[in-house]
Short mmCIF file of C-alpha atoms and ligand atoms in Angstrom, two decimals:
data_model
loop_
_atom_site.label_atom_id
_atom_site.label_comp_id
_atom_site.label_asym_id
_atom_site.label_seq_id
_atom_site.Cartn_x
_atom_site.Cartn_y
_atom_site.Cartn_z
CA UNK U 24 -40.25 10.06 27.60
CA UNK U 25 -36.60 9.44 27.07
CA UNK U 26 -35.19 9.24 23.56
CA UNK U 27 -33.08 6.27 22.52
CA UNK U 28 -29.88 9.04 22.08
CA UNK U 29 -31.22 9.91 26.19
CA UNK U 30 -30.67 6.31 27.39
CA UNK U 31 -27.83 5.25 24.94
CA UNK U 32 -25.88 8.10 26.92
CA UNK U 33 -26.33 5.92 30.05
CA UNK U 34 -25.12 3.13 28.65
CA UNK U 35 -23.25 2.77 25.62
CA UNK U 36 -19.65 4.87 25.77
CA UNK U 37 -18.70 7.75 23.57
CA UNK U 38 -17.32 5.38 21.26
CA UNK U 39 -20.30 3.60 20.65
CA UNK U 40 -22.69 6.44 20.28
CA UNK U 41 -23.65 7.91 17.13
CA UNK U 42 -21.44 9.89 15.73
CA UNK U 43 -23.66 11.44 13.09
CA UNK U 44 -26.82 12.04 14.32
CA UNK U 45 -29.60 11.46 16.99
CA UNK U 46 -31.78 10.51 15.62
CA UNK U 47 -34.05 6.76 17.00
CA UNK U 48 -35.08 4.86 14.14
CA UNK U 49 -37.70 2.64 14.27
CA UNK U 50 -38.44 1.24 10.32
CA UNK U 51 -36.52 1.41 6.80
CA UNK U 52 -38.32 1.40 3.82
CA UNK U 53 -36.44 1.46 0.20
CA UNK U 54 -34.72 5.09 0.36
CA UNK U 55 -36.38 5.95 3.20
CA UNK U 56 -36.57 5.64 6.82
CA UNK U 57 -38.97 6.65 9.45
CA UNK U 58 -38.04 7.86 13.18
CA UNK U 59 -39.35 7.71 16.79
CA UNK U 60 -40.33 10.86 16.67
CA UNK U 61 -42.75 10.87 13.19
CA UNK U 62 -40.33 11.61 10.66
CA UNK U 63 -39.73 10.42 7.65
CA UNK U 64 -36.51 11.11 5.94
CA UNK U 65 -34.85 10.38 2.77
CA UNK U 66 -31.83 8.98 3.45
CA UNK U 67 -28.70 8.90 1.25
CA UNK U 68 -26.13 7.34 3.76
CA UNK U 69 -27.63 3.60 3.87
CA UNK U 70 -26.35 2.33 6.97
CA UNK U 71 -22.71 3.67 5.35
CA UNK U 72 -22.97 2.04 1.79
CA UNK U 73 -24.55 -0.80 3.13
CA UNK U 74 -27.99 -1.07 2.09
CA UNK U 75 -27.63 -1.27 -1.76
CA UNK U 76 -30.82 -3.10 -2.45
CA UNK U 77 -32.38 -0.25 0.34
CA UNK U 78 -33.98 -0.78 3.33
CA UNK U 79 -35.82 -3.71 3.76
CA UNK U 80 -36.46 -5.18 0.41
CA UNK U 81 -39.19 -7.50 1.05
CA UNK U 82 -37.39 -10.40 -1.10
CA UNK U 83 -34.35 -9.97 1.20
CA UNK U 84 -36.94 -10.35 4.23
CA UNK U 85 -38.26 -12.92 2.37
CA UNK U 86 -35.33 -15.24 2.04
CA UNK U 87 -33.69 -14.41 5.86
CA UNK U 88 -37.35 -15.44 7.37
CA UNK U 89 -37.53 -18.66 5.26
CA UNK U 90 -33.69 -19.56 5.73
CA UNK U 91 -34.57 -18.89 9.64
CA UNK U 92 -37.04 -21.44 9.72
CA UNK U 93 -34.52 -23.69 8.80
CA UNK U 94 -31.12 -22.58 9.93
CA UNK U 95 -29.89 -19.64 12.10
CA UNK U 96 -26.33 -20.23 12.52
CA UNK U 97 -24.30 -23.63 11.65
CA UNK U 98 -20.83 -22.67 11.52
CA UNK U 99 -18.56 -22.90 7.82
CA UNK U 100 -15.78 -24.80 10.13
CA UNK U 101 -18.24 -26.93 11.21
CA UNK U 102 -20.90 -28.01 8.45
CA UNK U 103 -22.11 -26.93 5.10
CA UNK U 104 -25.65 -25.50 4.33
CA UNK U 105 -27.48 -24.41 1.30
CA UNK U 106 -26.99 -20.98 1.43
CA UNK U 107 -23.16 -20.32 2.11
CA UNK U 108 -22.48 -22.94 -0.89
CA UNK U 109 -24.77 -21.13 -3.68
CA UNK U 110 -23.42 -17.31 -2.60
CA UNK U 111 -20.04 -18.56 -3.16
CA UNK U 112 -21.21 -20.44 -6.38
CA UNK U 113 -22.71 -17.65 -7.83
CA UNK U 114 -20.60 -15.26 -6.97
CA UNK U 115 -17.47 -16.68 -8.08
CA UNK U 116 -19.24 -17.48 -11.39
CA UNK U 117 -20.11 -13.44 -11.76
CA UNK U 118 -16.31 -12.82 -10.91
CA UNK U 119 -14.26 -15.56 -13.11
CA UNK U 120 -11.61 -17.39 -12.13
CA UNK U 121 -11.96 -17.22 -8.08
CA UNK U 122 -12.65 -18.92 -5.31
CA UNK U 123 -14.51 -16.82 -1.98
CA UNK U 124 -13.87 -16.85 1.68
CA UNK U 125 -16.81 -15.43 3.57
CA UNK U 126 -16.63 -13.43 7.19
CA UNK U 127 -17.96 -10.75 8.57
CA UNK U 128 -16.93 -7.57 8.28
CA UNK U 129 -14.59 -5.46 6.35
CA UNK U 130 -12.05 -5.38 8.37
CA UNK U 131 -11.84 -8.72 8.96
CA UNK U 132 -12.20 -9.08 5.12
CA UNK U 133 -9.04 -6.84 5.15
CA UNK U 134 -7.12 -8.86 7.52
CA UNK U 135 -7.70 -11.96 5.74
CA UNK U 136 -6.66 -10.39 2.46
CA UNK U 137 -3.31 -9.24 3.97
CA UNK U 138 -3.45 -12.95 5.93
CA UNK U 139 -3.86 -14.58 2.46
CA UNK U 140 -1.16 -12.76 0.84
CA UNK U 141 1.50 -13.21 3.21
CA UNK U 142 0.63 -16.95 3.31
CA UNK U 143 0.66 -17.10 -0.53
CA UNK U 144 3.36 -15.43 -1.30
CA UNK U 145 5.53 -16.27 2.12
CA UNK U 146 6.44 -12.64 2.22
CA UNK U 147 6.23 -10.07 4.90
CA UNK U 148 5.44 -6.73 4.01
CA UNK U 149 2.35 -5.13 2.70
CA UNK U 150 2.23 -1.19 1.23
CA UNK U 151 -1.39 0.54 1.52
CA UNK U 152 -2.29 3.89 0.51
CA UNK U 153 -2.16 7.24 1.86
CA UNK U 154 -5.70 8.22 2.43
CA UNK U 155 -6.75 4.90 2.75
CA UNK U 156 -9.32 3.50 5.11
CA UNK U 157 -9.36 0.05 5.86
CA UNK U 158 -10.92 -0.72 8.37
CA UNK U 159 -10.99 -0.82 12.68
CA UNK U 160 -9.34 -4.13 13.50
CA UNK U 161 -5.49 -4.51 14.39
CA UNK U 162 -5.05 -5.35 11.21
CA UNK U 163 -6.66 -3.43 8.87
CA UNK U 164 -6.20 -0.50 11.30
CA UNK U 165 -2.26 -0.59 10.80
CA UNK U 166 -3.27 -0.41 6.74
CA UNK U 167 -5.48 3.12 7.13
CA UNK U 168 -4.09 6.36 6.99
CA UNK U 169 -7.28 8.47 5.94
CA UNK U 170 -7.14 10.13 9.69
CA UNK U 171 -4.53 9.79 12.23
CA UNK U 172 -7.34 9.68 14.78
CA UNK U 173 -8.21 6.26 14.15
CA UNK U 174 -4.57 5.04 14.88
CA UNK U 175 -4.15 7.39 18.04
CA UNK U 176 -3.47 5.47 20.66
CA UNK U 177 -2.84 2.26 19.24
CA UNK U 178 0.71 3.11 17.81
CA UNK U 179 2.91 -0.43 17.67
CA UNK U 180 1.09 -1.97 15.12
CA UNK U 181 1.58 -4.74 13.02
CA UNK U 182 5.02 -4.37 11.01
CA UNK U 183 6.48 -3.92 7.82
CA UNK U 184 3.64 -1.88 6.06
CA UNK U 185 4.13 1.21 4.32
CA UNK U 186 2.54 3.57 2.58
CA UNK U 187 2.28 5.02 -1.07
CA UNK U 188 0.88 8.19 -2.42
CA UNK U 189 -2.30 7.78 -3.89
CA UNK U 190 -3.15 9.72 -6.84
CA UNK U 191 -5.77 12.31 -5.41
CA UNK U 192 -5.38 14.66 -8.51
CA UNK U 193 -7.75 17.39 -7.08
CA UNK U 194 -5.10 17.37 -4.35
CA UNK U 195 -2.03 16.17 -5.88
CA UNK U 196 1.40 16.36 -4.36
CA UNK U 197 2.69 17.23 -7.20
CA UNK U 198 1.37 19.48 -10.42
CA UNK U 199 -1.10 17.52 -12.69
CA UNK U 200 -0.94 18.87 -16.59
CA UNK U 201 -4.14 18.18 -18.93
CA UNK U 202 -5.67 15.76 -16.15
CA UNK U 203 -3.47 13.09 -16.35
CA UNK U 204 -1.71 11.00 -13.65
CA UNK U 205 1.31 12.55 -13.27
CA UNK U 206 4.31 10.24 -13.44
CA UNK U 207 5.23 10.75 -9.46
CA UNK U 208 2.66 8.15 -8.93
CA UNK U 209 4.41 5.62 -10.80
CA UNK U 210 7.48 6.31 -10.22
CA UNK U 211 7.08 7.02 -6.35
CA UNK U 212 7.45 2.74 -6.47
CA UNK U 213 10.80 2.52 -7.15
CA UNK U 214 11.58 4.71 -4.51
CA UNK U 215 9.98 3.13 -2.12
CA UNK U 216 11.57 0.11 -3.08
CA UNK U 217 15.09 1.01 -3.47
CA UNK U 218 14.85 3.16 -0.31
CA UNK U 219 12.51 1.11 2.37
CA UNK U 220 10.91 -2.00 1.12
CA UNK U 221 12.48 -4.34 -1.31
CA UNK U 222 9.77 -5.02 -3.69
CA UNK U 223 10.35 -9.16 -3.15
CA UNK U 224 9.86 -8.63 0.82
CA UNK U 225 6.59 -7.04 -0.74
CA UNK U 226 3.23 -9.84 0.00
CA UNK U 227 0.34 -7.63 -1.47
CA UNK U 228 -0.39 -3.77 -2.26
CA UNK U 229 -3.94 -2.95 -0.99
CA UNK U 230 -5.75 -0.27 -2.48
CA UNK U 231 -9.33 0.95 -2.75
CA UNK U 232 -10.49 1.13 -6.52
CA UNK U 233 -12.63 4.56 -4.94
CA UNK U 234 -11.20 5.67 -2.17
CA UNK U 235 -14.01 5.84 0.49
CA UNK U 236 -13.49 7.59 3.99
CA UNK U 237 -10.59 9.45 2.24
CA UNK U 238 -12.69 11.18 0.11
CA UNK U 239 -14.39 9.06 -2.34
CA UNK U 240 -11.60 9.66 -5.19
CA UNK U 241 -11.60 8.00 -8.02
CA UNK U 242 -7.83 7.51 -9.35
CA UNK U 243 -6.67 7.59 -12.69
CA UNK U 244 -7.39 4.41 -15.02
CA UNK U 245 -3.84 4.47 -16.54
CA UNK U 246 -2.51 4.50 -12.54
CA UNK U 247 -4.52 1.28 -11.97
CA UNK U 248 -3.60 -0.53 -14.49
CA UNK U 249 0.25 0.29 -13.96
CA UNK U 250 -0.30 -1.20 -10.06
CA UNK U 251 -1.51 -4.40 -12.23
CA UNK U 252 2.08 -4.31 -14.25
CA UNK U 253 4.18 -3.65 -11.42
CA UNK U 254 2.67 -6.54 -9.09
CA UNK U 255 3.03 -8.86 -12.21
CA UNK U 256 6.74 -7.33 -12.14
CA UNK U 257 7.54 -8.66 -8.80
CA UNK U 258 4.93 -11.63 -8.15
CA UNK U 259 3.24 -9.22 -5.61
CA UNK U 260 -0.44 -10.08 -4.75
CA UNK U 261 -2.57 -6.85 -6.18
CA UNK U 262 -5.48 -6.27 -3.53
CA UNK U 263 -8.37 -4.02 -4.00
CA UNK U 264 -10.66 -3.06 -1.11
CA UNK U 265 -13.99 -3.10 -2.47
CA UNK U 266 -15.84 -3.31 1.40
CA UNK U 267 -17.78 0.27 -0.04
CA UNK U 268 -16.97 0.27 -3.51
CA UNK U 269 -18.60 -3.30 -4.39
CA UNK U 270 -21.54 -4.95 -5.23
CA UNK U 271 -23.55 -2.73 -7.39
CA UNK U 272 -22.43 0.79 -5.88
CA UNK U 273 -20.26 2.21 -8.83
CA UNK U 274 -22.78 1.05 -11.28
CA UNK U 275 -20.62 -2.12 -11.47
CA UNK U 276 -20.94 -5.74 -9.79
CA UNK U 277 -17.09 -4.88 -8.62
CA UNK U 278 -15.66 -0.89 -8.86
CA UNK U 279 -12.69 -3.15 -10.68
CA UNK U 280 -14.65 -3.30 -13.67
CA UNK U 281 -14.04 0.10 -14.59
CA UNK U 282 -10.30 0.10 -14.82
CA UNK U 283 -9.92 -3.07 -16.82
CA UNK U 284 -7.91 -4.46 -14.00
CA UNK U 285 -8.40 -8.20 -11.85
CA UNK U 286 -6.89 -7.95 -8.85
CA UNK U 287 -5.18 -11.20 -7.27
CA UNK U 288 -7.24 -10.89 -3.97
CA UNK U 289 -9.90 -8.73 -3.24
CA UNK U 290 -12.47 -7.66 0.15
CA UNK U 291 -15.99 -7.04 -0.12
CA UNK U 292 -18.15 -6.15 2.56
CA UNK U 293 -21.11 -4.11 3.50
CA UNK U 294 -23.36 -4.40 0.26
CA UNK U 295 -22.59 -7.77 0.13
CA UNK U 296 -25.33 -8.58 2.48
CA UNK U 297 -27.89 -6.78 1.85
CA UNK U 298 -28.12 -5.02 5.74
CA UNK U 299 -27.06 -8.45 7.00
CA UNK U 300 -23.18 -9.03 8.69
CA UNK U 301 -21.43 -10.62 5.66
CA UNK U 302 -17.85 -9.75 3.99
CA UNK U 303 -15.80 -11.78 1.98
CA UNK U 304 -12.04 -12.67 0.46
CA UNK U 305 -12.39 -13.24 -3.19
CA UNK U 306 -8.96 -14.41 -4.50
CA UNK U 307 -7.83 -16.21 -8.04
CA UNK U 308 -8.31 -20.27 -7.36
CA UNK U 309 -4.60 -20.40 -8.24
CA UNK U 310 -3.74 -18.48 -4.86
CA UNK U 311 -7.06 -19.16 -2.70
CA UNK U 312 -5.81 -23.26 -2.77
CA UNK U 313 -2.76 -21.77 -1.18
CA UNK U 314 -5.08 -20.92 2.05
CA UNK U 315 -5.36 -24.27 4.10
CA UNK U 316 -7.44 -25.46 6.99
CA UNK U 317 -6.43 -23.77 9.87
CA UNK U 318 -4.32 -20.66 8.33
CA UNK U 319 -7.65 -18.39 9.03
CA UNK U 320 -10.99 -18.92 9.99
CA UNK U 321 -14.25 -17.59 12.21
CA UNK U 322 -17.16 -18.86 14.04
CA UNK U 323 -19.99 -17.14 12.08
CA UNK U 324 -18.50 -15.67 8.69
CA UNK U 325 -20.96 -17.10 5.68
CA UNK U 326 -23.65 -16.96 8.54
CA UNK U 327 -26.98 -18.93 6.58
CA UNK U 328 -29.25 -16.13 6.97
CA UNK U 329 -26.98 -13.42 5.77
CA UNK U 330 -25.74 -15.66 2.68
CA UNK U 331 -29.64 -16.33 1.85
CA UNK U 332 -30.24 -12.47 1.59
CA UNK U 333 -26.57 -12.11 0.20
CA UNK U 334 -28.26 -14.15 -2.51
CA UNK U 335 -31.51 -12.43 -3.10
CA UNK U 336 -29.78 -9.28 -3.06
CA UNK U 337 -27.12 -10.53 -5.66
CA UNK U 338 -30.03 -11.26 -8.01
CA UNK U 339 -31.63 -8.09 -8.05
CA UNK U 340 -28.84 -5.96 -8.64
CA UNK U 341 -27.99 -8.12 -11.58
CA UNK U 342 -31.51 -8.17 -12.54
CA UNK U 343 -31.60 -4.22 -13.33
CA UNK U 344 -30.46 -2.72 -9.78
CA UNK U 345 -26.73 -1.92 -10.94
CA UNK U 346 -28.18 -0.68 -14.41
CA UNK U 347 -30.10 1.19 -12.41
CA UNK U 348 -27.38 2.24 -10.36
CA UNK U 349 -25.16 3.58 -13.44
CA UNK U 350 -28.00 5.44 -15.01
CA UNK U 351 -29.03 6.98 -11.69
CA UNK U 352 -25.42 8.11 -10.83
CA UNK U 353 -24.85 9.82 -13.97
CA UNK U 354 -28.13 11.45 -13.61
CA UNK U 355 -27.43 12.38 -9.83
CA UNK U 356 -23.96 13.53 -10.88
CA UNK U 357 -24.93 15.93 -13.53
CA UNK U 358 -27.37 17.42 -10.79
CA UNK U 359 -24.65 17.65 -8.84
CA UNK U 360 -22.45 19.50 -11.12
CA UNK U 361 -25.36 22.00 -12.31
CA UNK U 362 -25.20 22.38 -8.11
CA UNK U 363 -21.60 23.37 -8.32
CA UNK U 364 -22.02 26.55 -11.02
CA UNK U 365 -24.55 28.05 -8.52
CA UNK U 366 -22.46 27.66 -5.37
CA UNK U 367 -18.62 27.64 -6.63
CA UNK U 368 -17.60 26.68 -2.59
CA UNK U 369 -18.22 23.38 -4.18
CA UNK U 370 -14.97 22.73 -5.40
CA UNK U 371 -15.54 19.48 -6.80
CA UNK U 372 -17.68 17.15 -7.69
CA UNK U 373 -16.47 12.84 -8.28
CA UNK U 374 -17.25 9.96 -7.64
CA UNK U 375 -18.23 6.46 -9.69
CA UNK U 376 -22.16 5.29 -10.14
CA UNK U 377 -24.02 5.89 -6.60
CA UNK U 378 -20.83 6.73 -4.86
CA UNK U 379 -20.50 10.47 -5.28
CA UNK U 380 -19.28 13.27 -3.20
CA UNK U 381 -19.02 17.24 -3.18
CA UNK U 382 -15.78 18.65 -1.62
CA UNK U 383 -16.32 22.07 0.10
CA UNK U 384 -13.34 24.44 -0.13
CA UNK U 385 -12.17 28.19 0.68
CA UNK U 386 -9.74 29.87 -1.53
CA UNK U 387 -6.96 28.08 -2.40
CA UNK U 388 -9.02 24.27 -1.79
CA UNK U 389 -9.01 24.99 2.20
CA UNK U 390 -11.31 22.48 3.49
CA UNK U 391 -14.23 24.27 4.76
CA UNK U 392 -15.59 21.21 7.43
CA UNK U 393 -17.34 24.02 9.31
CA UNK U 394 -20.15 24.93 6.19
CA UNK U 395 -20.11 21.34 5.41
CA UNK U 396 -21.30 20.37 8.97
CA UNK U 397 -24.10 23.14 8.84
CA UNK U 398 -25.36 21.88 4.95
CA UNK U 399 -25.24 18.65 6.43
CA UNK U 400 -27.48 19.45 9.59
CA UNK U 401 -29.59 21.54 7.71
CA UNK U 402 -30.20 19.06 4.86
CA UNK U 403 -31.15 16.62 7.53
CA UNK U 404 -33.69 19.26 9.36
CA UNK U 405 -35.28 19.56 5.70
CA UNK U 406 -35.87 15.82 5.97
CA UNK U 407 -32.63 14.18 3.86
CA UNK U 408 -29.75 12.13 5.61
CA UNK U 409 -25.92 12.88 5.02
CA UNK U 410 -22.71 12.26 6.09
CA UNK U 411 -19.38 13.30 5.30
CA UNK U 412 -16.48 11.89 4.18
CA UNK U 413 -12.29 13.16 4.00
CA UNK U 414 -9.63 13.56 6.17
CA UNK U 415 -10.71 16.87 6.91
CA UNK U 416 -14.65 16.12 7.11
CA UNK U 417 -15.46 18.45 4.36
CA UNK U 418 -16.85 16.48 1.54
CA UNK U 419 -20.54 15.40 1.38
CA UNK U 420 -20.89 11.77 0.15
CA UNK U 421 -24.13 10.55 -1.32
CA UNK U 422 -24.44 6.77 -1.00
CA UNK U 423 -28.50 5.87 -1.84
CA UNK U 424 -29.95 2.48 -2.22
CA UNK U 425 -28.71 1.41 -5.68
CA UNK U 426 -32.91 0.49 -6.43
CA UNK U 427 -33.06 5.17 -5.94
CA UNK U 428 -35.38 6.80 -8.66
CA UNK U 429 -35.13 9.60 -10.22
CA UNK U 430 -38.05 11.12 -8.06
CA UNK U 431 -36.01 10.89 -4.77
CA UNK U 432 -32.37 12.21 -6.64
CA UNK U 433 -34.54 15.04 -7.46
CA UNK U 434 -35.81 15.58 -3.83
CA UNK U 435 -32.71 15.15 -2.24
CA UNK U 436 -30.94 17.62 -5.17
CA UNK U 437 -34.15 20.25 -3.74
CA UNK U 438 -33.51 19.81 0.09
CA UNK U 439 -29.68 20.15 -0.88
CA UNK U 440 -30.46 23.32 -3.12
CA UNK U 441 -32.41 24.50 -0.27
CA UNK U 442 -29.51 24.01 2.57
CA UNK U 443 -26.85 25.82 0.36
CA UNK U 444 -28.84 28.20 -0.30
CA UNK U 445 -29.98 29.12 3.94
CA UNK U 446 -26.26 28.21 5.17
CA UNK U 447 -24.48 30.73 2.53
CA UNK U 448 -27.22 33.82 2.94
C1 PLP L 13 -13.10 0.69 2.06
C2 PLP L 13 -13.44 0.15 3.42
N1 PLP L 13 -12.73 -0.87 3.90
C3 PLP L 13 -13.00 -1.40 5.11
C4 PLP L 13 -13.99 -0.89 5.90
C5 PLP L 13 -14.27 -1.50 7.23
O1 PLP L 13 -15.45 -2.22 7.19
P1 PLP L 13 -16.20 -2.62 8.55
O2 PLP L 13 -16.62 -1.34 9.17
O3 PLP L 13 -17.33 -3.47 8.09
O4 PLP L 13 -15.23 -3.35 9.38
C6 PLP L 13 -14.76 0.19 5.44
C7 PLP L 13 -15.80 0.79 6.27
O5 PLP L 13 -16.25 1.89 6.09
C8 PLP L 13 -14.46 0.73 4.17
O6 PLP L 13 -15.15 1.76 3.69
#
C-alpha cells in the first residue's frame, strides 16, 4: 500500500510537501503522536509551537464539538457570537489595557500589525530585525530576514522597511565584554536614522521578544527595554511578534513579561488556538480605536470554533499549564546543559521556558547543519520528533506541549543522549 508521503508526491508540489519528515500521522495524544505505520513517537516540535496545551486535549475537543453544534463559521464582519466576544474579553483582561483583533495566521497577524501602525501613526516605514522571521505573506515576508531563501524570488517587496541588528550575543557583530549588550545595539539606531530612515517616517519597529526561526535567541533585557525608550522617543509604535513566543511557551502568558516591557501592538498566533487556525493583533485601546471599519479585515479570522478552544486552552494554561511550563523548562534546560559538558559540539544552549534550542558548531562556532541533520534523524528513528531552527539549520529547537512532564523531558533527554552519542562514534 502507498504511504501518504507516496501519494502526496502525486499531488501536492515540492512546496507543499513536508519538509521535515515522512512520516503519515494518523492520532495526537498529549506529547505524543502515533503514525500509519505503528509508531508512537514523542514529539517535541508540536505542529511548530503550536500545540501548547498538546495534542488533542479532550477539553479543547470538548468545547470545538459543542461550539460545532451550534456554530461553524459566522463571519466577525458579519455577526457576533459567543465565542469570538469572551476570547477577546478574557484575553484583553489577562493583557491590560488592550483591545484584540483576531485572524488567522501569523502572518496575517504580522501584516495587520504593520497595517495598524502605519494607519495609527500615518507613517510609512517600518524597521524589522536581522534574523527575523515573520512570516510567508507579502507582507510579513518583506519583514523576515532569517534566510534569504524565503525572499528568493519575490524581490520588489513592499517599501520602506529596513533592517536592524539584533543582538545575537553568541554571534555578535561586534565583541561582547562580561555578557552584556554591547552598546552597537543601541547605538546602531541613530545610524540608521541619520543615514536611511528618519526616525519620524518610522510607523512601528517589529521584533520577536525570542527570536524563533533565527535561532531561538533570547536578547538582552537592558536591549528591550531601550527599544521601549527609543519608540517613546519618537512616537514610534513598538511591535513584538509573539506568533511562537506567546501564550504559555516561555513560561509566560506573553514572552513580554520577561523584559518588563508593553509593547504598543503585538501578534500572536499558533498557541493561541490550541491546534485550531487563530492569530491575533493585540494593540493598547488608545491606538486599536485608531483602526476603523474597513482599514483591515477577513472572512474567517475569530472563526467560533477556534475562539471556543482558544478559550479552553487559555484556561488551562492559566490554571497551572504555564507554571508548568516554567518549571519544566528550567528542568529541561539544565538537562540540556549537563548534555553540553559531555558533547562540547554543543556550543550553546538558550532559550526561555519550553522554547529551547542547542546550537551545533565546529571550531571557531562554524555551523555544523550536517551532524545536526543526522542527531535529528536519528533522534527521530529512536522514536522522538525534532526540527531545527537558524539560518544555517544547525540548532535543535525543543518546543513540547507546555502540559510535558518530567517523565517525557527525561525520555526525550535519553533518545537525545543516545543520538549524540551513535552520530559522534
Ligand atoms: C515569530 C513568527 N512570526 C510569524 C510566523 C508566521 O506564522 P504563520 O506560519 O502562522 O503564518 C511564524 C511561524 O513560524 C513565527 O515563528
Amino acid at each position: 500500500m502507498e504511504t501518504l508521503y507516496e501519494r502526496a508526491l502525486k499531488v501536492i508540489p515540492p512546496v507543499g510537501m513536508a519538509r521535515y519528515t515522512k512520516l503519515g500521522v494518523v492520532k495526537g495524544i498529549g506529547s505524543y503522536i502515533y503514525t500509519d505505520d505503528g509508531r508512537k513517537i514523542l514529539d517535541f516540535v508540536m505542529g511548530i509551537g503550536a500545540n501548547n496545551v498538546g495534542h488533542n486535549h479532550p477539553l479543547v475537543v470538548e468545547a470545538a464539538r459543542k461550539q460545532m453544534e451550534n456554530l461553524i463559521h459566522g463571519g466577525h464582519n458579519v455577526v457576533y457570537y459567543e465565542s469570538y466576544v469572551a476570547l477577546a474579553e478574557k484575553l484583553t483582561e489577562a493583557v491590560g489595557d488592550s483591545m484584540i483583533y483576531f485572524s488567522n495566521s501569523g502572518s496575517e497577524a504580522n501584516d495587520g500589525a504593520i497595517k495598524l501602525a502605519k494607519c495609527a501613526t500615518e507613517r510609512p516605514a517600518i524597521i524589522s530585525f536581522m534574523g527575523a522571521f515573520h512570516g510567508r505573506t507579502m507582507g510579513a515576508m518583506a519583514l523576515t530576514a532569517s534566510n534569504s531563501a524565503y525572499r528568493k524570488h519575490y524581490e520588489g517587496m513592499i517599501p520602506s522597511i529596513y533592517f536592524a541588528h539584533y543582538p545575537d550575543l553568541y554571534h555578535s557583530v561586534v565583541p561582547v565584554a562580561d555578557g552584556k549588550c554591547p552598546d552597537f545595539y543601541m547605538d546602531q539606531f541613530k545610524t540608521i536614522f541619520d543615514t536611511i530612515v528618519d526616525p519620524y517616517s518610522v510607523a512601528g519597529i517589529i521584533m520577536e521578544p525570542e527570536q524563533g526561526e533565527g535561532g531561538y535567541i533570547v536578547p538582552p533585557k537592558e536591549f528591550v527595554q531601550f527599544m521601549r525608550d527609543l519608540c517613546d522617543t519618537y512616537g514610534i509604535m513598538l511591535i513584538f511578534d509573539e506568533v511562537q513566543c506567546g501564550n504559555g511557551r516561555t513560561g509566560k502568558l506573553y514572552c513580554q513579561e520577561h523584559f518588563g516591557v508593553k509593547p504598543d501592538i503585538f501578534s500572536t498566533a499558533k498557541g493561541i488556538g490550541a491546534g485550531f487556525p487563530l492569530s491575533a493583533v493585540f494593540g493598547k485601546k488608545d491606538v486599536m480605536e485608531k483602526w476603523l471599519p474597513g482599514a483591515h479585515g477577513g472572512t474567517f479570522g475569530g472563526n467560533p470554533v477556534a475562539c471556543a478552544a482558544g478559550l479552553v486552552s487559555l484556561q488551562i494554561l492559566l490554571g497551572g499549564a504555564i507554571d508548568n511550563a516554567a518549571a519544566m523548562g528550567q528542568y529541561f534546560k539544565g538537562q540540556l546543559e549537563e548534555l553540553q559538558k559531555k558533547y562540547p559540539v554543543i556550543g550553546d544552549v538558550r532559550g526561555l521556558g519550553l522554547m529551547l534550542a542547542i546550537e551545533l558548531v565546529k571550531d571557531n562556532k562554524v555551523p555544523d547543519t550536517a551532524l545536526t541533520s543526522r542527531i535529528i534523524e536519528t533522534a527521530l528513528e529512536k522514536g522522538l520528533l525534532l526540527i531545527n531552527c537558524g539560518t544555517y539549520h544547525n540548532a535543535i529547537r525543543f518546543i513540547p506541549p507546555c502540559t510535558v512532564c518530567k517523565e517525557e523531558i527525561d525520555e526525550a533527554m535519553t533518545i537525545l543522549d543516545s543520538a549524540f552519542s551513535e552520530c559522534l562514534s
